[in-house]
Coordinates of C-alpha atoms in Angstrom, one line a residue:
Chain A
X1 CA -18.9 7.2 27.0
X2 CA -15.7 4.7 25.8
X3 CA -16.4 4.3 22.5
X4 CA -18.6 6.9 21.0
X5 CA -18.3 8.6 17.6
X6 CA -17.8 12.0 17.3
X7 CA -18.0 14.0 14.3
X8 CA -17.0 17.4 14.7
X9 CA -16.4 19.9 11.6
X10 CA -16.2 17.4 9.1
X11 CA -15.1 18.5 5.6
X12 CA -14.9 16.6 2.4
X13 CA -13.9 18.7 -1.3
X14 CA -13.7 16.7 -4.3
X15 CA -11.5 18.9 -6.9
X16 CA -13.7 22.7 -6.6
X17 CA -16.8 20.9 -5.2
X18 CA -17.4 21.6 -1.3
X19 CA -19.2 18.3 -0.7
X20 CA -19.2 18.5 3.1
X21 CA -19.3 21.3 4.6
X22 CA -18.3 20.8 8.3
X23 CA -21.1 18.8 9.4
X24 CA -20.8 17.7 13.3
X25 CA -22.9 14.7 14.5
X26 CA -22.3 12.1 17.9
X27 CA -23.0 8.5 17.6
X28 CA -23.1 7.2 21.1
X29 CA -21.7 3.3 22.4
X30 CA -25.2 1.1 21.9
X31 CA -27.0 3.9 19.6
X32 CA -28.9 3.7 16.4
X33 CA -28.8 6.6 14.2
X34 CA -29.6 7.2 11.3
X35 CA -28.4 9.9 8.5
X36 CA -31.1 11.0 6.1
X37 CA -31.0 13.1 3.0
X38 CA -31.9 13.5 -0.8
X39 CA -29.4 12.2 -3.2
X40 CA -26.3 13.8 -3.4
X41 CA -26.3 15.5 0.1
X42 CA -23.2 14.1 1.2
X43 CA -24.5 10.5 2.7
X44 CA -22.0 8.5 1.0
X45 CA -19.2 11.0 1.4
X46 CA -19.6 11.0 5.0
X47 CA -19.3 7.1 5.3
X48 CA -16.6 6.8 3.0
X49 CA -14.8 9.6 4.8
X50 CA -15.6 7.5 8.5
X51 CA -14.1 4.8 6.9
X52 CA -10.5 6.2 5.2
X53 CA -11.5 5.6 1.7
X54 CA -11.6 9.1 1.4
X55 CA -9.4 11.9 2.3
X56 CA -11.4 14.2 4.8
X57 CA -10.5 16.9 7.0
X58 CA -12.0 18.2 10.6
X59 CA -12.1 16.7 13.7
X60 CA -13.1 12.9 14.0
X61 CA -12.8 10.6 17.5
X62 CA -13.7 7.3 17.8
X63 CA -13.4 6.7 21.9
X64 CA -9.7 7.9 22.0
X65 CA -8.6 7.4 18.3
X66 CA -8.3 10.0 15.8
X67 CA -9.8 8.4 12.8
X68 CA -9.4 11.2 9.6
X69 CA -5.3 9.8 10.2
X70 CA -6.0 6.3 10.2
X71 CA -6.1 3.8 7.2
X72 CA -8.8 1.9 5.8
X73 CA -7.2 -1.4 7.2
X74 CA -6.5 0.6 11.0
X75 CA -10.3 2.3 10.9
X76 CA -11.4 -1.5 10.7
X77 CA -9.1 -2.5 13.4
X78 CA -10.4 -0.3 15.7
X79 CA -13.8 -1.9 15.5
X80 CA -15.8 -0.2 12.4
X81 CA -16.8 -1.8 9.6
X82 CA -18.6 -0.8 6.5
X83 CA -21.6 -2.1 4.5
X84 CA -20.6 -0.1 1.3
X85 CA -22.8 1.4 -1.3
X86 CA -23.5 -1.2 -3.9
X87 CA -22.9 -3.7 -1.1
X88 CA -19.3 -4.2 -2.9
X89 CA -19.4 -8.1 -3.4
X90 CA -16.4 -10.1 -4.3
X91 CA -18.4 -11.7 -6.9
X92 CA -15.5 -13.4 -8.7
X93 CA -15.2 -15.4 -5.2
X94 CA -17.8 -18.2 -3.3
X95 CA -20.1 -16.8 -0.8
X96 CA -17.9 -18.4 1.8
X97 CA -14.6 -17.0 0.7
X98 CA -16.7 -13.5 0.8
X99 CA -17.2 -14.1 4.6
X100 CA -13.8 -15.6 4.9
X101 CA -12.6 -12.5 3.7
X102 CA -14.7 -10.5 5.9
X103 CA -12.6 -12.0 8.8
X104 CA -9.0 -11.6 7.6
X105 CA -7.9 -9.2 9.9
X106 CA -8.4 -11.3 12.8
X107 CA -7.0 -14.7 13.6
X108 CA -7.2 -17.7 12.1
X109 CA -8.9 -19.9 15.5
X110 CA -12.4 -21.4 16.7
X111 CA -13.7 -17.8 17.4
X112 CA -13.4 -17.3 13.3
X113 CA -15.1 -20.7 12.7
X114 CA -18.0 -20.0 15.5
X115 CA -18.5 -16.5 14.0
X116 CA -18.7 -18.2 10.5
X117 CA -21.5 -20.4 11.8
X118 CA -23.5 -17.3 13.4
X119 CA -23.6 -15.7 10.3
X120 CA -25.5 -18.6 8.4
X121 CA -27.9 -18.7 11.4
X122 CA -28.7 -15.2 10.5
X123 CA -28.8 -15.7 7.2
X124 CA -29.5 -19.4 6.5
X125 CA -29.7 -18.5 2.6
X126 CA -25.8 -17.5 2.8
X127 CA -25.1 -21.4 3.8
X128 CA -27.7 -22.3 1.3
X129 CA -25.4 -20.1 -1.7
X130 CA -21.8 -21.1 0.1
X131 CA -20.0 -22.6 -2.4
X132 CA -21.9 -20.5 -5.2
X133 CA -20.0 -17.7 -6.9
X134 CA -21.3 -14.4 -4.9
X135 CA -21.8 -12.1 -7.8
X136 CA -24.5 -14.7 -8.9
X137 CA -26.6 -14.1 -5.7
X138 CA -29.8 -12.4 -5.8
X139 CA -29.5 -8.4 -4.8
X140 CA -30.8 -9.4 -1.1
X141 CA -29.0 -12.1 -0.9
X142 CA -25.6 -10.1 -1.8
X143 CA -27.4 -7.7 0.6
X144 CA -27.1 -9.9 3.3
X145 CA -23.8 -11.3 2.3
X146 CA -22.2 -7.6 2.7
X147 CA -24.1 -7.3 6.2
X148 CA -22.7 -10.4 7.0
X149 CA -19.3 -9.8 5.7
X150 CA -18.9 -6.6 7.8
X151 CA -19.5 -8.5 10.7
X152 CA -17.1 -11.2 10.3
X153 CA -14.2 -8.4 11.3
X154 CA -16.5 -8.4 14.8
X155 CA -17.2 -4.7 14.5
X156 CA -18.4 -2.6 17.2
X157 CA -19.6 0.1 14.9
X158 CA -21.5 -1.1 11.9
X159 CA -21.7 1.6 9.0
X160 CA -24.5 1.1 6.8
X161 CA -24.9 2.2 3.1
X162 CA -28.5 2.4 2.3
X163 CA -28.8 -1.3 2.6
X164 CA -32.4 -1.4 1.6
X165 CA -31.1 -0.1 -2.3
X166 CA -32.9 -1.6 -5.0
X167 CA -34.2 -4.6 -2.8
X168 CA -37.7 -5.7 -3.0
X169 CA -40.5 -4.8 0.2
X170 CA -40.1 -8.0 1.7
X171 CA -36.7 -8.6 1.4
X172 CA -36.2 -5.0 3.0
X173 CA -38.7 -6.0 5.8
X174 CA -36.4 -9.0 6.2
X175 CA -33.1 -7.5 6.5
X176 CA -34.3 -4.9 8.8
X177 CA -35.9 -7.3 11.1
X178 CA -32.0 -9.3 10.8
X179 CA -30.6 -5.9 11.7
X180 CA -32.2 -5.8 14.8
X181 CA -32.0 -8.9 16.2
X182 CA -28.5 -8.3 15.1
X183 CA -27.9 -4.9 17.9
X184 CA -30.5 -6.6 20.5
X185 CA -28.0 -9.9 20.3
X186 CA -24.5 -8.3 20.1
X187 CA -25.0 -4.6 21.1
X188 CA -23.1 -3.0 17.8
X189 CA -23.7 0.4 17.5
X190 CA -24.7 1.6 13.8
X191 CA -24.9 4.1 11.5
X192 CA -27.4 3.9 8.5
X193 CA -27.8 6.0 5.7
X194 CA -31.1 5.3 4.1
X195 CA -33.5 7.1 1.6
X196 CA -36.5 4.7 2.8
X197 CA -37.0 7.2 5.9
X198 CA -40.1 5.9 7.1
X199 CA -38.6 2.1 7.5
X200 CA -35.5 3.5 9.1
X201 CA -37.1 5.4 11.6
X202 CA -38.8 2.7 13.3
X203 CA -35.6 1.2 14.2
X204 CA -33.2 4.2 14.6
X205 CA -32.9 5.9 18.3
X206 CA -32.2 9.4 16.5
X207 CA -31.6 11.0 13.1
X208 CA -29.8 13.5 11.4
X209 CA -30.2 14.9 7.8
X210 CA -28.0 16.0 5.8
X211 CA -28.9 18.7 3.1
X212 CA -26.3 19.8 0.2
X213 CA -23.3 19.1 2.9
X214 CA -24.9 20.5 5.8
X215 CA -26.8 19.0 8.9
X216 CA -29.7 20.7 8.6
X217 CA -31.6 19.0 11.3
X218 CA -31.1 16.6 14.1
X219 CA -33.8 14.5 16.7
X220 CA -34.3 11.8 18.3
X221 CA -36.4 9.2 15.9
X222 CA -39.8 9.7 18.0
X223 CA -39.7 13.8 17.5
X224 CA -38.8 13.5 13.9
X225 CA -41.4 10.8 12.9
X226 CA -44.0 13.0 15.1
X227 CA -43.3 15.8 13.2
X228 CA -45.5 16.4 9.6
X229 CA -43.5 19.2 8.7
X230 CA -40.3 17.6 9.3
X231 CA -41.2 14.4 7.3
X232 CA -42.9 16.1 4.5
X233 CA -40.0 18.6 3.8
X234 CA -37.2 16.7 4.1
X235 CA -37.8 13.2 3.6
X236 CA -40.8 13.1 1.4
X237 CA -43.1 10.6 2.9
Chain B
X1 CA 3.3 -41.4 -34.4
X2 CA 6.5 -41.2 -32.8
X3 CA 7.7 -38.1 -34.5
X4 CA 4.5 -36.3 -33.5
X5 CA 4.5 -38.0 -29.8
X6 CA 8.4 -36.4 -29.8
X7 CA 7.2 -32.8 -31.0
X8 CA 4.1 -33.1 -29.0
X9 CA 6.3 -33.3 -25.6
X10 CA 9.0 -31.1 -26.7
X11 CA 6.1 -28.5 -27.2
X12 CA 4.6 -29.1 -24.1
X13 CA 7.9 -28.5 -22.4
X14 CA 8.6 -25.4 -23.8
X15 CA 5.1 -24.8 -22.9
X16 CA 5.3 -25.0 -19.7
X17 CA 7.9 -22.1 -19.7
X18 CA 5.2 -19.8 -21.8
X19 CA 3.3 -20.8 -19.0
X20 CA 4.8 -19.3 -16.3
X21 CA 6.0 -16.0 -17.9
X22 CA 2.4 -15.9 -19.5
X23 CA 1.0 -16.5 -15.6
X24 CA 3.7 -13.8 -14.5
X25 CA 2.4 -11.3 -16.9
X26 CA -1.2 -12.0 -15.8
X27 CA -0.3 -12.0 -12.0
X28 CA 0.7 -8.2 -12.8
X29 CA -1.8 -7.3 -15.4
X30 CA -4.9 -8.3 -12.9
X31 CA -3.1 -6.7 -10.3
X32 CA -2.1 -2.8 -12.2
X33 CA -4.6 -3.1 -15.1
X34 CA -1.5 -2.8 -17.9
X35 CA 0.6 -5.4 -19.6
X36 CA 4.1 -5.6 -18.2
X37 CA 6.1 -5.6 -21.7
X38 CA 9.6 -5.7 -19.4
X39 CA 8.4 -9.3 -18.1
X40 CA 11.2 -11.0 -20.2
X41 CA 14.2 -8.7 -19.5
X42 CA 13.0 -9.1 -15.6
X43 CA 13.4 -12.9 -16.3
X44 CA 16.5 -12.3 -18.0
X45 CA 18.1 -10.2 -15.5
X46 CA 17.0 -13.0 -13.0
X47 CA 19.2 -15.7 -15.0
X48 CA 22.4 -13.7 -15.0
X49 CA 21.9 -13.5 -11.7
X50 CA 22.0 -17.3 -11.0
X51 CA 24.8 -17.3 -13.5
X52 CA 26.8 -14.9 -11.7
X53 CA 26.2 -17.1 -8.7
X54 CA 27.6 -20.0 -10.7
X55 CA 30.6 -18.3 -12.0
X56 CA 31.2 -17.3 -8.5
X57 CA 31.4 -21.3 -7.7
X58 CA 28.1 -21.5 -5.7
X59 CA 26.7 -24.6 -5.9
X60 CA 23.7 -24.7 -8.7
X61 CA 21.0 -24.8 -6.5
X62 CA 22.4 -22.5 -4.5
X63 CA 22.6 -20.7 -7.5
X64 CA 19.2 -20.5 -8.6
X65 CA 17.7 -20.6 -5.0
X66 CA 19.5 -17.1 -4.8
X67 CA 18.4 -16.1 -8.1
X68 CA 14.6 -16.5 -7.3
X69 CA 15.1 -14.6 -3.9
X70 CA 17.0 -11.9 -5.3
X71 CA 14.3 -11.8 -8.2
X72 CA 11.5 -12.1 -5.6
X73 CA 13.0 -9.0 -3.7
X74 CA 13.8 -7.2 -6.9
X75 CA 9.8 -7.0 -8.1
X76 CA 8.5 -6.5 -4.6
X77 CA 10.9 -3.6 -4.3
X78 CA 10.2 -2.4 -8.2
X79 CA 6.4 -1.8 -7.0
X80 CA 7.4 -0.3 -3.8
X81 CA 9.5 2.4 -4.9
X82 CA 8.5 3.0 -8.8
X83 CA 5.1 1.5 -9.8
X84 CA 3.8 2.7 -6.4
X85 CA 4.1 6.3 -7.7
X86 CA 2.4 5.6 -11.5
X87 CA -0.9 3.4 -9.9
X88 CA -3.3 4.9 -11.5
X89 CA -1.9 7.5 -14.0
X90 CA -2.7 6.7 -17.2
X91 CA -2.0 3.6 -20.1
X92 CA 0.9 6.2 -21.6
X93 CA 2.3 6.4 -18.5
X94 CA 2.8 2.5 -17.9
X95 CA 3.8 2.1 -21.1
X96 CA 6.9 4.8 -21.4
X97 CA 7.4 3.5 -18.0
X98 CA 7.7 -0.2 -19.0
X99 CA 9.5 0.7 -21.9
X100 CA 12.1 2.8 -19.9
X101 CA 12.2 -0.5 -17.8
X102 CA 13.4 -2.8 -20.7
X103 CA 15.8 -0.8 -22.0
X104 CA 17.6 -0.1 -18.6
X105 CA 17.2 -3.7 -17.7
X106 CA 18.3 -4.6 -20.9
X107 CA 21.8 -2.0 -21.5
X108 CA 22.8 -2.7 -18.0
X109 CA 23.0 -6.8 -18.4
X110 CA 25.0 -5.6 -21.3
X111 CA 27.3 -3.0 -19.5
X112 CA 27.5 -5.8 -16.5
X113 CA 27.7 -8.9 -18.2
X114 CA 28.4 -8.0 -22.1
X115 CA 26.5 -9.0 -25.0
X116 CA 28.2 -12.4 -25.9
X117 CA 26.0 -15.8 -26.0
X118 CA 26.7 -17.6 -22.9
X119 CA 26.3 -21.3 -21.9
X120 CA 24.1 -22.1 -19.0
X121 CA 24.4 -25.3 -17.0
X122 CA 21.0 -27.5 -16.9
X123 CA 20.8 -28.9 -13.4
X124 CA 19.2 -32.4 -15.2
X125 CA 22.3 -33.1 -17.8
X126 CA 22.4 -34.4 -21.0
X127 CA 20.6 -37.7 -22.1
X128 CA 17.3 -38.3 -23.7
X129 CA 14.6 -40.9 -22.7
X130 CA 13.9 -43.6 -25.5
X131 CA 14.6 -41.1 -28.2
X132 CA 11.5 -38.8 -27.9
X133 CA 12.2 -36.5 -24.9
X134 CA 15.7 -35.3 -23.4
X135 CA 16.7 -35.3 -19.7
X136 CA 16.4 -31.2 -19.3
X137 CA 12.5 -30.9 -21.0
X138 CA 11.7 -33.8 -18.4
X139 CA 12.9 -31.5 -15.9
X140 CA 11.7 -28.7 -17.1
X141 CA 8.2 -29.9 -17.4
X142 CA 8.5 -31.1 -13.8
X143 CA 9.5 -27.8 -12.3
X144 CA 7.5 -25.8 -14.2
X145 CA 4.3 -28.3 -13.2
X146 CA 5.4 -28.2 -9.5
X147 CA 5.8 -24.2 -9.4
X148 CA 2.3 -23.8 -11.1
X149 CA 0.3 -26.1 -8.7
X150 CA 2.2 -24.8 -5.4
X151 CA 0.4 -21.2 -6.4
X152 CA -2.4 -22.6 -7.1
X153 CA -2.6 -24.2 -3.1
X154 CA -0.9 -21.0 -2.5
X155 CA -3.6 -18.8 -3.8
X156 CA -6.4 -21.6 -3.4
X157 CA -5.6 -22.6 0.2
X158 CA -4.0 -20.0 2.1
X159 CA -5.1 -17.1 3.7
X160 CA -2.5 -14.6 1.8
X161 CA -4.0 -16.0 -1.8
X162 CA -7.3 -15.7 -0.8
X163 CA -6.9 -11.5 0.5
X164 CA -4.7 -11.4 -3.3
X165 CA -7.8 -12.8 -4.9
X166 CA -10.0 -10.1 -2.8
X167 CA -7.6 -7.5 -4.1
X168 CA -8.4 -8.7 -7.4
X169 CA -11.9 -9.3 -7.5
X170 CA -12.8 -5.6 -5.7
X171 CA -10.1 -3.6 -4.4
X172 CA -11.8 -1.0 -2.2
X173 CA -14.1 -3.6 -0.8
X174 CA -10.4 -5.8 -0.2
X175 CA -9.7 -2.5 1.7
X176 CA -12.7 -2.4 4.1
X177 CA -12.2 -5.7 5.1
X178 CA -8.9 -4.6 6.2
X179 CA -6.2 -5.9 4.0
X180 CA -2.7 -4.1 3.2
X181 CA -3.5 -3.6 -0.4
X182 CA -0.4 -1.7 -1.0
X183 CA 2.0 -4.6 0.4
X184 CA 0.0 -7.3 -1.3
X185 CA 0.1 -5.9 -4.3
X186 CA 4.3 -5.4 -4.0
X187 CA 4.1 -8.9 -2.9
X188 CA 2.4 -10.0 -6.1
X189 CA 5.2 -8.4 -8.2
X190 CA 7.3 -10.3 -6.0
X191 CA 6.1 -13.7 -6.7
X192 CA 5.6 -12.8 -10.4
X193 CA 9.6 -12.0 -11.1
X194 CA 10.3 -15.1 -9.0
X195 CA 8.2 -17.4 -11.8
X196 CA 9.7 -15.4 -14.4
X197 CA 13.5 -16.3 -12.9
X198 CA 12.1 -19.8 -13.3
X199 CA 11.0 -19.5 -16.7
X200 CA 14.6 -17.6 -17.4
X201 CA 16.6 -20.4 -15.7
X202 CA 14.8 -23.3 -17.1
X203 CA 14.9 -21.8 -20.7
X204 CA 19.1 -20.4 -20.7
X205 CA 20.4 -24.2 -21.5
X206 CA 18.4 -24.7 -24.8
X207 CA 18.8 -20.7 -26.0
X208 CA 21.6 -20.3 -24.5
X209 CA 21.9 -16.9 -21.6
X210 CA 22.4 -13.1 -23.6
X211 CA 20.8 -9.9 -23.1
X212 CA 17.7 -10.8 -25.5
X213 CA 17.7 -14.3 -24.7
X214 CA 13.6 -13.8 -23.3
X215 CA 12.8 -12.2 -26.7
X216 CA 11.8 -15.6 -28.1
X217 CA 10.2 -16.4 -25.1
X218 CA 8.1 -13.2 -24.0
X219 CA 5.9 -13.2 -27.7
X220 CA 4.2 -16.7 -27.4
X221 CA 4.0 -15.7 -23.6
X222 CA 1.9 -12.5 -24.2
X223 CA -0.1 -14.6 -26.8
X224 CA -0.2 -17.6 -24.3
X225 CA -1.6 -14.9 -22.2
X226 CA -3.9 -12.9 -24.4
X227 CA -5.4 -16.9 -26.0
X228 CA -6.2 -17.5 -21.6
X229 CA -8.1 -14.1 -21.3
X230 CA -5.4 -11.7 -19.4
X231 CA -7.3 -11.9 -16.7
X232 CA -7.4 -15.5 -15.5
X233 CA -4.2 -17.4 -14.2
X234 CA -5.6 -21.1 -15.3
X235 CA -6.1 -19.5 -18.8
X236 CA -2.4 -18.0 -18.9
X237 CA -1.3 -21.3 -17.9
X238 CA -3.3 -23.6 -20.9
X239 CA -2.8 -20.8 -22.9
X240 CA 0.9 -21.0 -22.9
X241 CA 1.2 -24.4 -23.0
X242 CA -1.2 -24.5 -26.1
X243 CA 0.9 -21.7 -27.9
X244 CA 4.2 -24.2 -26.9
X245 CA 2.3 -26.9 -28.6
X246 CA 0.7 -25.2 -31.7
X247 CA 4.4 -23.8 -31.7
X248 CA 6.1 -27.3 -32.3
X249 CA 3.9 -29.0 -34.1
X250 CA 3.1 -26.7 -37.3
X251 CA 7.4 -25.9 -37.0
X252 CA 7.4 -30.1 -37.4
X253 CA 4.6 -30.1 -40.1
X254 CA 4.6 -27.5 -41.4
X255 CA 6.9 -27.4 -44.5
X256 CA 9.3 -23.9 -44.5
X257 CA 8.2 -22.6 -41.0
X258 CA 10.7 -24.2 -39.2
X259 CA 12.2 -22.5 -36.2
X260 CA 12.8 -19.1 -37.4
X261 CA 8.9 -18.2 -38.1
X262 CA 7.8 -19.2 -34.7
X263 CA 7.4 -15.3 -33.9
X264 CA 5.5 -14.8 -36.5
X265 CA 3.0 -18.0 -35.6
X266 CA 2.6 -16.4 -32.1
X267 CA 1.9 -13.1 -33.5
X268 CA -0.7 -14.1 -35.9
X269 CA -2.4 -16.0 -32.6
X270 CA -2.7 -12.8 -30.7
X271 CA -4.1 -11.1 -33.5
X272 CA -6.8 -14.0 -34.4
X273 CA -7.8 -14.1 -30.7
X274 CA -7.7 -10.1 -30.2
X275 CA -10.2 -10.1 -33.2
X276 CA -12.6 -13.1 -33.3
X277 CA -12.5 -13.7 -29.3
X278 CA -10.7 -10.2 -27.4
X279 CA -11.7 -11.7 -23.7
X280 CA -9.9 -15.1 -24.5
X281 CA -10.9 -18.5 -23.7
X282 CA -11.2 -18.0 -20.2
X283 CA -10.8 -14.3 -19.4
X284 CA -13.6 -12.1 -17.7
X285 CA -15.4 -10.2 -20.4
X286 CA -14.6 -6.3 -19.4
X287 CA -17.3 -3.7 -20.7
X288 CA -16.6 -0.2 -20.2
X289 CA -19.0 2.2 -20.1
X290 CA -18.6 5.3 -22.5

């Protein structure tokens, strides 16, 4: 209850193309879920849409709010933040001023300091890299500077865009194993999109996936990865 | 030695007013992605309006205080309610807009204010120290020095500079984080008319104040600008005092260039650097992909 997502006939067009085409999901207070799906299903559209940064129509709550009327700026107010795709460094600015900027929307006091601090305990190569310019950070490490950015507006919804992209198996491994020490720690509810099914699944509570615009199926994480069928058709492993 | 220590400084002064007009330009161009050819007759209109103040009897300071307010207002509210609507739409676009922006600027200072040369009070007064630089360069060195380093802390230190320097560096990321791009932005045009009414003021005494009095000043700005890389405010800033330099000493030196083929000095500098070195001496190199 209080705070869940709900995603209820969601619909994106970009010019003539229908990209999504009312897809409906829930994303309950405390839950892991996961959205799954071949490129160009709709993944990053849905995201983007959840976040304001584009122009969708349907029905979206967020506990009480109505977010497809909301700014970028107000959807982060209300407590979700996004990881984009491409993990969207600063990389003209240091590391730090990349988490600095991760906090701007809150006040300036001890909380934003202590929270700084947290970060580079969860990612003790961010403190190593502070003063160094972001965009010259290894892909994990700007990985893990995005993660840690979107947490610096102390979301309660974390949005994930396929965070494991282009990262190498043990730096994957690593981040995940962050992630969740990250929801057993603060509770955050999140929302990842991933193409790496198999390595989401053993962390996500359910999953949806998303075909050509349209949920096509939906589970909790246990039935799914049970399933042969399911994981052979749909998400190739 | 004392002739080129005299030119040197004079340069450097003059500089410093390249400086901040090149800085304003950049300020905008990072900002919209387009060159603001309208810069000058901003910074002129900014100058009539301390000079109305002063024919008015207000104290000088008061006088240019206003001015840089009024300015500051003027380019906040320009974004707001005109480049607002263009963000986006295409180079043309800026350009006929920037264009339609000069002349109007331009015609109405003459309609308001008519086309005669006008004196302009400097706020240091007359006098030179030990021969080699006068009393206004001194001052004008000074203020142009102070307004560049307080937005450098501004942008270095603050919390405002540092979301303008996320705007820059990746706008839609700037977004998720939850800044007011839109007002940021406004407020960058804000602060950049308000250095150009600096630049304008600090410039009237030695051209003397008339509807093209910034056409002297906006070339070796844009090629102060273009020499730093467009894209980086510390490059606008040594770039314009360079050009203010280069400008004085081959006028001194150089015999028959004088002060009438200055233009033409600053033009050939933007060529040499558009060909031999397009990103500048300190600009981010931009490669599009086609």
């Amino acid at each position: 209850m209080g705070q869940d997502l709900i995603i209820d006939d969601m619909h994106v067009s970009y010019g003539d193309s229908h990209i999504l085409q009312g897809i409906s999901m829930v994303l309950h207070e405390g839950e892991v879920v996961t959205l799954l799906g071949p490129n160009g299903a709709g993944k990053t559209t849905t995201l983007r849409g959840l976040s304001g940064l584009t122009k969708a129509t349907g029905k979206v709550t967020y506990g009480k709010l109505d977010l497809l009327n909301m700014k970028p700026e107000a959807i982060l107010r209300s407590g979700i933040s996004l990881v984009p795709e491409g993990r969207g460094t600063f990389a003209s600015l240091s590391t730090e001023e990349n988490l600095q900027l991760g906090g701007i929307s809150r006040k300036a006091d001890h909380a934003l300091e202590d929270d700084m601090k947290r970060m580079y305990r969860y990612f003790p190569v961010l403190e190593e890299r502070k003063k160094q310019q972001a965009g010259m950070l290894s892909g994990g490490e700007q990985q893990m500077l995005a993660v840690a950015r979107a947490l610096m507006s102390r979301p309660k919804l974390l949005l994930l865009d396929e965070p494991s992209f282009g990262l190498a198996p043990r730096i994957i491994e690593q981040l995940f194993d962050i992630l969740k020490s990250i929801r057993e720690t603060e509770g955050i509810s999140m929302l990842i999109v991933e193409q790496n099914a198999a390595l989401v699944m053993q962390f996500a509570d359910r999953a949806y996936v998303l075909e050509a615009g349209q949920i096509v199926l939906s589970g909790t994480a246990k039935e799914m990865q049970n399933n042969e069928a399911i994981l052979k058709s749909y998400l190739g492993s | 030695m004392e002739l080129f220590v005299k030119y040197f400084l004079s340069g450097l002064a003059t500089g410093g007013i390249y400086a901040c007009v090149a800085l304003s330009v950049v300020m905008i161009y990072k900002a919209i992605g387009h060159v603001n050819f309208a810069q000058g007759e901003m910074a002129t209109l900014s100058t009539y309006f301390a000079f109305q103040g002063i024919v008015w009897g207000a104290p000088l300071w008061l006088a240019f205080l206003g001015s840089l307010v009024l300015s500051f207002v003027g380019g906040y509210l320009l974004e707001r309610l005109i480049f607002r609507r263009i963000s986006g739409a295409a180079l043309m676009t800026h350009v006929v807009m920037f264009i339609g922006l000069f002349l109007l600027i331009n015609s109405s200072m003459g309609l308001i204010w008519d086309f005669s040369v006008k004196s302009f009070p400097s706020p240091f007064g007359q006098g030179q120290i030990g021969g080699l630089i006068g009393y206004h360069q001194v001052g004008m060195l000074a203020v142009t020095a102070g307004a560049l380093l307080a937005l450098s802390i501004f942008y270095q230190k603050t919390r405002i500079g540092l979301a303008m320097r996320g705007i820059a560096a990746n706008p839609e990321s700037a977004k998720l984080v939850g800044i007011r791009v839109t007002h940021l932005t406004a407020l960058g045009w804000g602060i950049s008319s308000a250095l150009g009414a600096i630049a304008g003021i600090l410039i009237a005494p030695i051209v003397f104040l008339d509807p093209f009095m910034m056409l002297g000043v906006i070339v070796p700005s844009f090629a102060g600008a273009v020499l730093g890389g467009l894209t980086s405010p510390l490059g606008a800033v040594i770039g314009g005092l360079t050009i203010g330099i280069i400008e004085s000493l081959i006028g001194a030196y150089v015999p028959r260039v004088g002060i009438e083929l200055k233009l033409p000095i600053a033009m050939a500098i933007i060529v040499c650097v558009l060909v031999v070195k397009p990103s500048g001496l300190l600009g981010a190199r931009i490669l599009k992909r086609v």
